[in-house]
mmCIF file of C-alpha atoms in Angstrom:
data_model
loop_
_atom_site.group_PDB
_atom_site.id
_atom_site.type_symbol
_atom_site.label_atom_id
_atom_site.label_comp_id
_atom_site.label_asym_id
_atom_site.label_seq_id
_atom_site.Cartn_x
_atom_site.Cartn_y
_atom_site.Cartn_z
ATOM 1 C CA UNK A 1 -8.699 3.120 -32.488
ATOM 2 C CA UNK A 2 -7.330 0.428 -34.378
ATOM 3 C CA UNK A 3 -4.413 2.828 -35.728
ATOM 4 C CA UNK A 4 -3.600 3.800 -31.945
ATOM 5 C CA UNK A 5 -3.055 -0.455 -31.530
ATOM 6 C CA UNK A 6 -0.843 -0.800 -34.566
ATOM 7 C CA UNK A 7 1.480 2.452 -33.247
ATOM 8 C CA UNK A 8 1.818 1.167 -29.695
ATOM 9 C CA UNK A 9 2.540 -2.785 -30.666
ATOM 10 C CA UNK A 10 4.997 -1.394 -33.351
ATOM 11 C CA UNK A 11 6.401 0.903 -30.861
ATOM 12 C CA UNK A 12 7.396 -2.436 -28.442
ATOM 13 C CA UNK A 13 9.417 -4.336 -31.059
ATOM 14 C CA UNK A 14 12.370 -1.620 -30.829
ATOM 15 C CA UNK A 15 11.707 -1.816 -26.988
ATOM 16 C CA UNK A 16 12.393 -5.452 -27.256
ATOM 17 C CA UNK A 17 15.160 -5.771 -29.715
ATOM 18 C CA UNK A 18 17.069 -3.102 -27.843
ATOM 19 C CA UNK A 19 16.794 -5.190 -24.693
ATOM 20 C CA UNK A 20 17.706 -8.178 -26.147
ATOM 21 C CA UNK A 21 21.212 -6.720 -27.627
ATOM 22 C CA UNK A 22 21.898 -5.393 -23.855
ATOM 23 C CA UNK A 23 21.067 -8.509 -22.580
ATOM 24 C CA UNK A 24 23.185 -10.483 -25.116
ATOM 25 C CA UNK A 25 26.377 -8.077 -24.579
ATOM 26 C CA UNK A 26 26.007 -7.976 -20.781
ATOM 27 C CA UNK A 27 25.823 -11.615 -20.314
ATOM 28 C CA UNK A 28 28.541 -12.463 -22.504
ATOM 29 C CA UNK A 29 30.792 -9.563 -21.643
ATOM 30 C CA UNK A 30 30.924 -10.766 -17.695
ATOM 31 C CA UNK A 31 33.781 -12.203 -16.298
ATOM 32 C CA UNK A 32 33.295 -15.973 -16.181
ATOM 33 C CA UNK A 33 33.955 -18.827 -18.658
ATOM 34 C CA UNK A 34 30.278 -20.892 -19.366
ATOM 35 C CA UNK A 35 33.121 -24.003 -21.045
ATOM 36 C CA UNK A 36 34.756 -23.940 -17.288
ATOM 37 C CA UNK A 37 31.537 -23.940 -15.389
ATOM 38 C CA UNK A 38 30.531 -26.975 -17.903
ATOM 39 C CA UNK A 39 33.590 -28.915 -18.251
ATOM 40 C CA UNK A 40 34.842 -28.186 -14.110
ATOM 41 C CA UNK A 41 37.912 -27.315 -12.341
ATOM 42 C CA UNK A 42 40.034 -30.681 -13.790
ATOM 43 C CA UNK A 43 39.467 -30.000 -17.255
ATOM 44 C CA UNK A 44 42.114 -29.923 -19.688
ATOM 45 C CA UNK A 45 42.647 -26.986 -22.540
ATOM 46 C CA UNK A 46 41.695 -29.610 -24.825
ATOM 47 C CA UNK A 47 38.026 -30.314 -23.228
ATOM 48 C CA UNK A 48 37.180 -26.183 -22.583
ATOM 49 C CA UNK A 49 38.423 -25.501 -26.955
ATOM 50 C CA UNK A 50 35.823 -28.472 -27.488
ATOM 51 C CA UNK A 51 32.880 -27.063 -25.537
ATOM 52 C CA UNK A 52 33.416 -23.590 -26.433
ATOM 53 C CA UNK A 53 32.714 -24.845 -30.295
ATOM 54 C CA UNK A 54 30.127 -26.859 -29.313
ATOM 55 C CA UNK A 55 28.225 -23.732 -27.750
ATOM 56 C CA UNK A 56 29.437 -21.243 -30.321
ATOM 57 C CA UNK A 57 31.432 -19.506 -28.249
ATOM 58 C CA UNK A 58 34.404 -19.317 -30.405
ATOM 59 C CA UNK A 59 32.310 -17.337 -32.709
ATOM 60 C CA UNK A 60 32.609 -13.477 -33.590
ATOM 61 C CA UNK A 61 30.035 -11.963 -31.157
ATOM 62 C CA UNK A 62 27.775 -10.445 -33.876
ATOM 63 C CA UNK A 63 27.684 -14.333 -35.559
ATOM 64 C CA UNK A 64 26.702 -15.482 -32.343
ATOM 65 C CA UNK A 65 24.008 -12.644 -31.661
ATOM 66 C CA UNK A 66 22.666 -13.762 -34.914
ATOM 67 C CA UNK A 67 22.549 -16.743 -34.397
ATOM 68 C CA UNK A 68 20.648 -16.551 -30.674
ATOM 69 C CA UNK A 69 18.325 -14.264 -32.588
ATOM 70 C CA UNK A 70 17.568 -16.992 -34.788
ATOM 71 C CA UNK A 71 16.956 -19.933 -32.353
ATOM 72 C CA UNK A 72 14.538 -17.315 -30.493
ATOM 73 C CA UNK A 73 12.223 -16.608 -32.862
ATOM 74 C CA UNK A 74 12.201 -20.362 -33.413
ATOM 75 C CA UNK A 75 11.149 -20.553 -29.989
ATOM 76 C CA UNK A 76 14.615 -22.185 -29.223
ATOM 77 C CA UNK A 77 15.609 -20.128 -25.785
ATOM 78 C CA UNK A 78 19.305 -23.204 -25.887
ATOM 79 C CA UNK A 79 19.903 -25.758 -23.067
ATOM 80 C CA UNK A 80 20.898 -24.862 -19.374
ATOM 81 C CA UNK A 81 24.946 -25.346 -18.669
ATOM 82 C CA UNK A 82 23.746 -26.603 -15.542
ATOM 83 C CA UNK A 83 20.619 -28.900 -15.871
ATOM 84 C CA UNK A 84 21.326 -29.708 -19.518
ATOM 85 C CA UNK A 85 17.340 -29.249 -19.897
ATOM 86 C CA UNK A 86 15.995 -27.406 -22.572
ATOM 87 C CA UNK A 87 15.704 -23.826 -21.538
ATOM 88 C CA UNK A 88 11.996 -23.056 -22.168
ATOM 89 C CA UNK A 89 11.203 -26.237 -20.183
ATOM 90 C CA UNK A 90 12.699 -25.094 -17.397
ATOM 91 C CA UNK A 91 10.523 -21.741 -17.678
ATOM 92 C CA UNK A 92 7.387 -22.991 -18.134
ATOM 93 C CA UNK A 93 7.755 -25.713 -15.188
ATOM 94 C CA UNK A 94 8.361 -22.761 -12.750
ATOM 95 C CA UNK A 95 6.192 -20.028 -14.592
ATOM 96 C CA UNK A 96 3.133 -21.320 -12.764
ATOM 97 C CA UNK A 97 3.950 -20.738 -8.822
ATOM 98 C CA UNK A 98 5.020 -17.157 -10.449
ATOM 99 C CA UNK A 99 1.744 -16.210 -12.471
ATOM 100 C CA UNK A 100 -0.589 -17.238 -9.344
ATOM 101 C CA UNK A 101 1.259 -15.013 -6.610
ATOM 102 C CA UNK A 102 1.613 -12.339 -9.348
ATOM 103 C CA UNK A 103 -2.717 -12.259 -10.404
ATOM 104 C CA UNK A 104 -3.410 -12.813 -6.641
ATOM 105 C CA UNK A 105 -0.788 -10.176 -5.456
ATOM 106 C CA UNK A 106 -2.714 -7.416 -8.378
ATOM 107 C CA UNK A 107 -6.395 -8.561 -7.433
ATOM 108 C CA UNK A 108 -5.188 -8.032 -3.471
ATOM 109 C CA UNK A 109 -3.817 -4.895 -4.474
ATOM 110 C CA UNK A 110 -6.274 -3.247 -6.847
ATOM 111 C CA UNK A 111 -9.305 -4.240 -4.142
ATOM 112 C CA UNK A 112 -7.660 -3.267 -1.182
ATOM 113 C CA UNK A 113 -5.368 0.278 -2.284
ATOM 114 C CA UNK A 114 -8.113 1.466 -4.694
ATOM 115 C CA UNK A 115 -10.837 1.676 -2.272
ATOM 116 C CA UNK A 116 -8.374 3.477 0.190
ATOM 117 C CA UNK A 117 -7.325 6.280 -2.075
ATOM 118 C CA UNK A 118 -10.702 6.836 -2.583
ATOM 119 C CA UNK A 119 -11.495 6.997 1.227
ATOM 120 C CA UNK A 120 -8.138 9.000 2.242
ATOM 121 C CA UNK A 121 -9.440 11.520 -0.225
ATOM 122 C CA UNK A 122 -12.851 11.896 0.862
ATOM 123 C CA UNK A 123 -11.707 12.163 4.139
ATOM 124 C CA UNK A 124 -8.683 14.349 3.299
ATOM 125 C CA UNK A 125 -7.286 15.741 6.559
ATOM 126 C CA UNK A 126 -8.858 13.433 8.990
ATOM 127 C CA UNK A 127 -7.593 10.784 10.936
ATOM 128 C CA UNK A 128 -8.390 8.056 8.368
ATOM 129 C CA UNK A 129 -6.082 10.105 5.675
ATOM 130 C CA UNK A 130 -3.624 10.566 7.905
ATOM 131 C CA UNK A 131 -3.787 6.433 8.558
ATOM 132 C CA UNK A 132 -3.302 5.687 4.553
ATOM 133 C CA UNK A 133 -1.088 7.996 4.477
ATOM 134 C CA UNK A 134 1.310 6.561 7.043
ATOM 135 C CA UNK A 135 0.321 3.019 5.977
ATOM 136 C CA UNK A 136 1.746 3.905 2.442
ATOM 137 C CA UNK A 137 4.891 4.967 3.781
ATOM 138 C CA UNK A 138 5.757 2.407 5.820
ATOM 139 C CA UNK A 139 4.627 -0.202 2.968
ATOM 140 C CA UNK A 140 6.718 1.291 0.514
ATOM 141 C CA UNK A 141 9.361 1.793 2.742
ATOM 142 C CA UNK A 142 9.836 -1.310 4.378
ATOM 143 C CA UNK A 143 11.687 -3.616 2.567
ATOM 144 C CA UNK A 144 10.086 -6.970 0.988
ATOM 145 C CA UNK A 145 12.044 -9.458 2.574
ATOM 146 C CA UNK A 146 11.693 -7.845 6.007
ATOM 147 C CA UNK A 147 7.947 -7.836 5.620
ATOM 148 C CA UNK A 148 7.760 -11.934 4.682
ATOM 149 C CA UNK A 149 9.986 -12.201 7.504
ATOM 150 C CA UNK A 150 7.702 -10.493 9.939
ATOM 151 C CA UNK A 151 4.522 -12.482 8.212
ATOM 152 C CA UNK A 152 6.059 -15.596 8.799
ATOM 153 C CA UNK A 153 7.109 -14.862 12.212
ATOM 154 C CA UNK A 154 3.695 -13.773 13.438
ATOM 155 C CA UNK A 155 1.050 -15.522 11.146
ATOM 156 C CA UNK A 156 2.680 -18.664 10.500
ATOM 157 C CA UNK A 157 4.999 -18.914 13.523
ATOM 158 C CA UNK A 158 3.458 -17.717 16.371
ATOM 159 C CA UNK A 159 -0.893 -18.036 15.556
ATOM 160 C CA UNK A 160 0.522 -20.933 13.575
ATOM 161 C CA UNK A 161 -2.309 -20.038 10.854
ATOM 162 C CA UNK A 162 -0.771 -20.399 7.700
ATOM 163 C CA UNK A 163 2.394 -22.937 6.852
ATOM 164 C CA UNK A 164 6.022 -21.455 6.772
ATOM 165 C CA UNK A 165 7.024 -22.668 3.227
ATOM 166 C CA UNK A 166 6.803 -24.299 0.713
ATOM 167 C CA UNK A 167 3.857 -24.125 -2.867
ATOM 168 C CA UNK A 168 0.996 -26.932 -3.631
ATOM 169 C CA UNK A 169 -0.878 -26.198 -7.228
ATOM 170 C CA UNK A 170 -3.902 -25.814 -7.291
ATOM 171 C CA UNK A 171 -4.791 -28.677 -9.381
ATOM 172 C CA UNK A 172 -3.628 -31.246 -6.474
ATOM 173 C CA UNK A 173 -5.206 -29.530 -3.351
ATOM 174 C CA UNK A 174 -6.896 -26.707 -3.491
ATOM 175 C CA UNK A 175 -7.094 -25.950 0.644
ATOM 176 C CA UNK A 176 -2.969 -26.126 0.839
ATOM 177 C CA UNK A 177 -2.620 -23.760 -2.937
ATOM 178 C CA UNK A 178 -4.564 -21.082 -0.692
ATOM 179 C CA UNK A 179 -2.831 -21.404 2.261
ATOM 180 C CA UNK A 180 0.267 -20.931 1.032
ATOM 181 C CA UNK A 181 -0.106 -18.371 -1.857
ATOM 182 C CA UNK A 182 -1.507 -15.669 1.500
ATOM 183 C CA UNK A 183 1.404 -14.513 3.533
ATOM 184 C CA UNK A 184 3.864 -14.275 0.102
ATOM 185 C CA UNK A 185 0.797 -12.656 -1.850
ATOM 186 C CA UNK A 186 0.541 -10.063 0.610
ATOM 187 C CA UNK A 187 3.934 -9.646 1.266
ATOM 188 C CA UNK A 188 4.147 -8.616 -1.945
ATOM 189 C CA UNK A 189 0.778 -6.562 -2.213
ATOM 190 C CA UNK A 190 2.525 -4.549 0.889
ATOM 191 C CA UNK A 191 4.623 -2.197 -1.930
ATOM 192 C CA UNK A 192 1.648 -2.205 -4.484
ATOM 193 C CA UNK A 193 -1.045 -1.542 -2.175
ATOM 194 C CA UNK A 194 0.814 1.482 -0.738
ATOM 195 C CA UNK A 195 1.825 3.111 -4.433
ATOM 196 C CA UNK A 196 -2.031 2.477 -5.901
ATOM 197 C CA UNK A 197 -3.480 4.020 -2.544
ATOM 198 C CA UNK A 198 -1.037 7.061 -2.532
ATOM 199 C CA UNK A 199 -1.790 7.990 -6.122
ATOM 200 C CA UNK A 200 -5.762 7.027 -6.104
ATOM 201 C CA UNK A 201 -5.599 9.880 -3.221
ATOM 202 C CA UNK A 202 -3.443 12.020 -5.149
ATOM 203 C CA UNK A 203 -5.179 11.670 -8.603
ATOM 204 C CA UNK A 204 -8.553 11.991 -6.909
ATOM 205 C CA UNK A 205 -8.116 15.179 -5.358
ATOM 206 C CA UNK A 206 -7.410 16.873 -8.185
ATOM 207 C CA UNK A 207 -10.969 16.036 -9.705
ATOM 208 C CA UNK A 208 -13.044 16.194 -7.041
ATOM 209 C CA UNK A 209 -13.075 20.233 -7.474
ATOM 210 C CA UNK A 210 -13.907 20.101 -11.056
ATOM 211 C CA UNK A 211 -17.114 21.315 -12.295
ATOM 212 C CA UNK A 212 -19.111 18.107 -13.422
ATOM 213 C CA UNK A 213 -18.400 16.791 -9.706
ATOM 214 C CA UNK A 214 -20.284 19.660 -8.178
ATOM 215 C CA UNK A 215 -22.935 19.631 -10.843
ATOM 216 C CA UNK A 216 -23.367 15.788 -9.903
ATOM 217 C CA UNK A 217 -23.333 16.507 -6.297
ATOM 218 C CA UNK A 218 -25.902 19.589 -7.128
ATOM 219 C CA UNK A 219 -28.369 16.510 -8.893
ATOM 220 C CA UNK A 220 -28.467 15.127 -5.655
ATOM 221 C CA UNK A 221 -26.684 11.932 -6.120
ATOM 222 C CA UNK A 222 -25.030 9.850 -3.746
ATOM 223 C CA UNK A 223 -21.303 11.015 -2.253
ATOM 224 C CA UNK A 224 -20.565 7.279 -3.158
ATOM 225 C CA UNK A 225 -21.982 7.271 -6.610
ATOM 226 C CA UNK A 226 -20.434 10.794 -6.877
ATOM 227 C CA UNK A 227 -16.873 9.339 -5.889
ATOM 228 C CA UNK A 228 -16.513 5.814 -7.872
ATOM 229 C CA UNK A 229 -18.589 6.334 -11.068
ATOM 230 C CA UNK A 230 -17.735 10.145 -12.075
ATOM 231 C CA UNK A 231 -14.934 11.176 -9.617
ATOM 232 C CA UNK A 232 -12.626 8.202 -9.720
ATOM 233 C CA UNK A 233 -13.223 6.930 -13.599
ATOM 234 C CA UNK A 234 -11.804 10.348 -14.400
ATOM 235 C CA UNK A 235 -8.913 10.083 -12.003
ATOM 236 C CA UNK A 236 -8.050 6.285 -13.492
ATOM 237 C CA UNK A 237 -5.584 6.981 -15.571
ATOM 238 C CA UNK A 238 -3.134 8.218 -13.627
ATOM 239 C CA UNK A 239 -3.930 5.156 -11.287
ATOM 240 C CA UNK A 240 -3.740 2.865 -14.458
ATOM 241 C CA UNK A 241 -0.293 4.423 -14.922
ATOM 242 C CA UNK A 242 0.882 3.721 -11.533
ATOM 243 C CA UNK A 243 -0.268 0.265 -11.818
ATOM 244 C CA UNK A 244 1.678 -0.375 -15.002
ATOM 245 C CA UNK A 245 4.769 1.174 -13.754
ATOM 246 C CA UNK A 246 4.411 -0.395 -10.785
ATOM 247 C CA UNK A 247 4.358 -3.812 -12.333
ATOM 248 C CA UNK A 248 8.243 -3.662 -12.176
ATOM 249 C CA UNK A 249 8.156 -3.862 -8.753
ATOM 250 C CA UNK A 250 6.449 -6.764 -8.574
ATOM 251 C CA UNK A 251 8.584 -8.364 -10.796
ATOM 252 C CA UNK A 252 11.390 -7.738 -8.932
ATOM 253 C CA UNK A 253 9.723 -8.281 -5.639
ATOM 254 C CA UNK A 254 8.796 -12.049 -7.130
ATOM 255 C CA UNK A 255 12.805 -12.925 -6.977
ATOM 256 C CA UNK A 256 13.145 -12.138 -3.000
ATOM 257 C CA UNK A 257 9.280 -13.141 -1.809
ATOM 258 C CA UNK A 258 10.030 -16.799 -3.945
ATOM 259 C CA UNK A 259 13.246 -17.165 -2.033
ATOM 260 C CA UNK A 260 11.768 -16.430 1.726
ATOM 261 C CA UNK A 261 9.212 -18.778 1.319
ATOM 262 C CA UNK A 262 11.131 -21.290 -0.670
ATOM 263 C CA UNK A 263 8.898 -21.583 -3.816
ATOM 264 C CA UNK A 264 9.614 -23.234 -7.148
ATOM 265 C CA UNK A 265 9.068 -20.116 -9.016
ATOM 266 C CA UNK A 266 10.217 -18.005 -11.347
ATOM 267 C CA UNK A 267 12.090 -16.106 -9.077
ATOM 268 C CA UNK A 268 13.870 -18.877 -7.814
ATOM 269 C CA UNK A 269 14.751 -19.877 -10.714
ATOM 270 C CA UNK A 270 16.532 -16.672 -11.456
ATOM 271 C CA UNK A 271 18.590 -16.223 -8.256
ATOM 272 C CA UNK A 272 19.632 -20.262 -8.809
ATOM 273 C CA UNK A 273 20.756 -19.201 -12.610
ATOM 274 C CA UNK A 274 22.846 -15.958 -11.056
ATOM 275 C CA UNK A 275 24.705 -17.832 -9.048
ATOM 276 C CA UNK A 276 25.093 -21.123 -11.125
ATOM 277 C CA UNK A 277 25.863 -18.451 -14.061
ATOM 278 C CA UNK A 278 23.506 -20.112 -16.490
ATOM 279 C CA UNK A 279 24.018 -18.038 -19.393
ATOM 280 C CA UNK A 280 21.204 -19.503 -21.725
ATOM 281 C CA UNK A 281 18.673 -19.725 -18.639
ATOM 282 C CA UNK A 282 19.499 -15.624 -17.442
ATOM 283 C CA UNK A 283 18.781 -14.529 -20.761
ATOM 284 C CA UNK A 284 15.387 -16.352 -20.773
ATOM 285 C CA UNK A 285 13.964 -14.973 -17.859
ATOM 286 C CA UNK A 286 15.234 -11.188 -18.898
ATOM 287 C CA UNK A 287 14.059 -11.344 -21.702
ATOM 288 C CA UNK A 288 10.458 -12.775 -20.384
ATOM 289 C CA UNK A 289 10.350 -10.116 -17.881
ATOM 290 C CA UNK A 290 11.025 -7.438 -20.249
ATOM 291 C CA UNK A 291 8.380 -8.945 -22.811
ATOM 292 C CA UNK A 292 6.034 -8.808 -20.060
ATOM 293 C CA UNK A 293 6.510 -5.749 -19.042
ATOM 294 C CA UNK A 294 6.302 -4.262 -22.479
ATOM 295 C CA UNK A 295 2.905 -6.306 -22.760
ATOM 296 C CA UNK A 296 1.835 -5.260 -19.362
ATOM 297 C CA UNK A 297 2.424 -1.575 -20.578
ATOM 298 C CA UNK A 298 0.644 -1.703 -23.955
ATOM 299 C CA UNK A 299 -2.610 -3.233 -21.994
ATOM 300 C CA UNK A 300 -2.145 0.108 -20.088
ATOM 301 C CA UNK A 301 -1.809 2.342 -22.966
ATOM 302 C CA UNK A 302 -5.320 0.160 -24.573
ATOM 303 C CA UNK A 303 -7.171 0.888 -21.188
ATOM 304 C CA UNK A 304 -7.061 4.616 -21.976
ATOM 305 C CA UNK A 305 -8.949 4.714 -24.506
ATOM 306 C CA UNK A 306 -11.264 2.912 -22.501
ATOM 307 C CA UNK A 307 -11.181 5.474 -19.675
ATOM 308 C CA UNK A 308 -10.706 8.529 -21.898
ATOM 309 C CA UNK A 309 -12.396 8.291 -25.009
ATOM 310 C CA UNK A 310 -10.483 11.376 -26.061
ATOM 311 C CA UNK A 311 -7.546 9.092 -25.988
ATOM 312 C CA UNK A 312 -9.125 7.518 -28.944
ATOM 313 C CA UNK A 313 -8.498 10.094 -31.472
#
């Protein structure tokens, strides 16, 4: 076990290094001049030389790769061109919003698609399988800005239940956090909820004709102790899989739900970098996203072993 931790953590640092050379070469091969976004449209030859050295842009590109390098694993991420803020202030001010819709979008998901695989299954060919079934399609098909938009104009517009816009924390009122973290949670949960459901059926099926099901059903246990403790822990890791993978979605999903319903977030803070071209701030968030992700999948890869102690050797 603790040899299968060492191979998958060592297996992430190439992961990451590889992303941060693509994000380093994309960002400062794109057409645009960080010195002229700085300095504006009057500035003089003079004043763009002087802030190029100042940034280390008049470097050779491998010097300044090494260099970025370096101030990373200092923990340095630089200073915005456009708030003149330290970078990783900037990210942990708006990580907040982010890591509450994210944790409330996976606990919506996980309770509400898991539960409906397992019925759709059960009930394979029946009305109520045929109802997942479409429900999954639509929610993955559907795209996530049209499905805040149609939140918004029936929950919050029209019933007038929940507000438009706008994030508390938690910390200063409680009431308002949770009132605003439901329509973007489950606008988001609308994708996840349909892949989880559509691959707890799937995976399911597959086991529920194996022989230690029928041997448990020939004990006389319950169908539902039959389903969720042998059927379903065996089916998990596919599901567990799914989850993981499906993580990216949400992460991308984040950056359009946070700009429909105008929150602070990380996502926000990434679409306002884009078009502001904050060089220092882009790279940041990238490279967050793809550390989490890489995290995300190596919690994955440790719940197998959990799930499948054959995993374990």
């Amino acid at each position: 076990m603790p040899i299968f931790l060492v191979r998958r953590f060592l297996a992430a640092i190439p992961v990451l290094l590889t992303v941060a050379v693509f994000v380093f070469l994309l960002l400062r091969l794109t057409p645009g001049d960080p010195a002229a976004i700085i300095a504006g449209d009057m500035a003089t030859p003079e004043q763009l030389e002087r802030i190029r050295a100042t940034l280390g842009l008049d470097q050779p590109i491998i010097v300044q790769f090494g260099t970025w390098i370096v101030d990373i694993l200092r923990g340095d991420f630089g200073t915005s061109l456009i708030s003149r803020q330290p970078v990783l202030n900037l990210v942990t001010d708006r990580m907040w919003p982010t890591i509450w819709i994210g944790l409330i979008t996976i606990a919506l998901s996980v309770i509400i698609a898991v539960p409906m695989g397992v019925l759709a299954a059960w009930k394979q060919g029946s009305w109520i399988d045929h109802l997942v079934m479409t429900f999954s399609v639509l929610g993955f098909s559907v795209p996530v800005f049209v499905t805040g938009y149609l939140l918004i104009t029936l929950f919050a517009l029209d019933l007038q239940l929940f507000p438009v816009q706008g994030y508390t924390p938690p910390s200063q009122d409680f009431g308002s956090f949770a009132a605003r973290v439901v329509l973007p949670s489950f606008t988001l949960a609308s994708i996840y909820i349909a892949l989880i459901a559509r691959m707890t059926r799937a995976s399911l099926l597959n086991v529920l004709g194996e022989d230690y099901v029928r041997t448990a059903r020939a004990k006389g246990l319950t169908e539902r102790r039959v389903l969720f403790r042998h059927a379903l822990r065996n089916a998990a890791v596919p599901v567990m899989t799914v989850i993981g993978t499906g993580f990216a979605l949400l992460i991308s999903g984040v950056v359009v739900t946070e700009s429909v319903f105008n929150i602070p977030g990380l996502g926000r803070l990434t679409v306002d970098s884009i078009f502001a071209r904050d060089y220092p701030v882009i790279q940041a968030l990238i490279l967050l996203t793809a550390g989490i992700y890489v995290l995300v999948n190596l919690l994955i890869d440790i719940s197998y072993s959990f799930l499948d102690p054959r995993i374990r050797y």
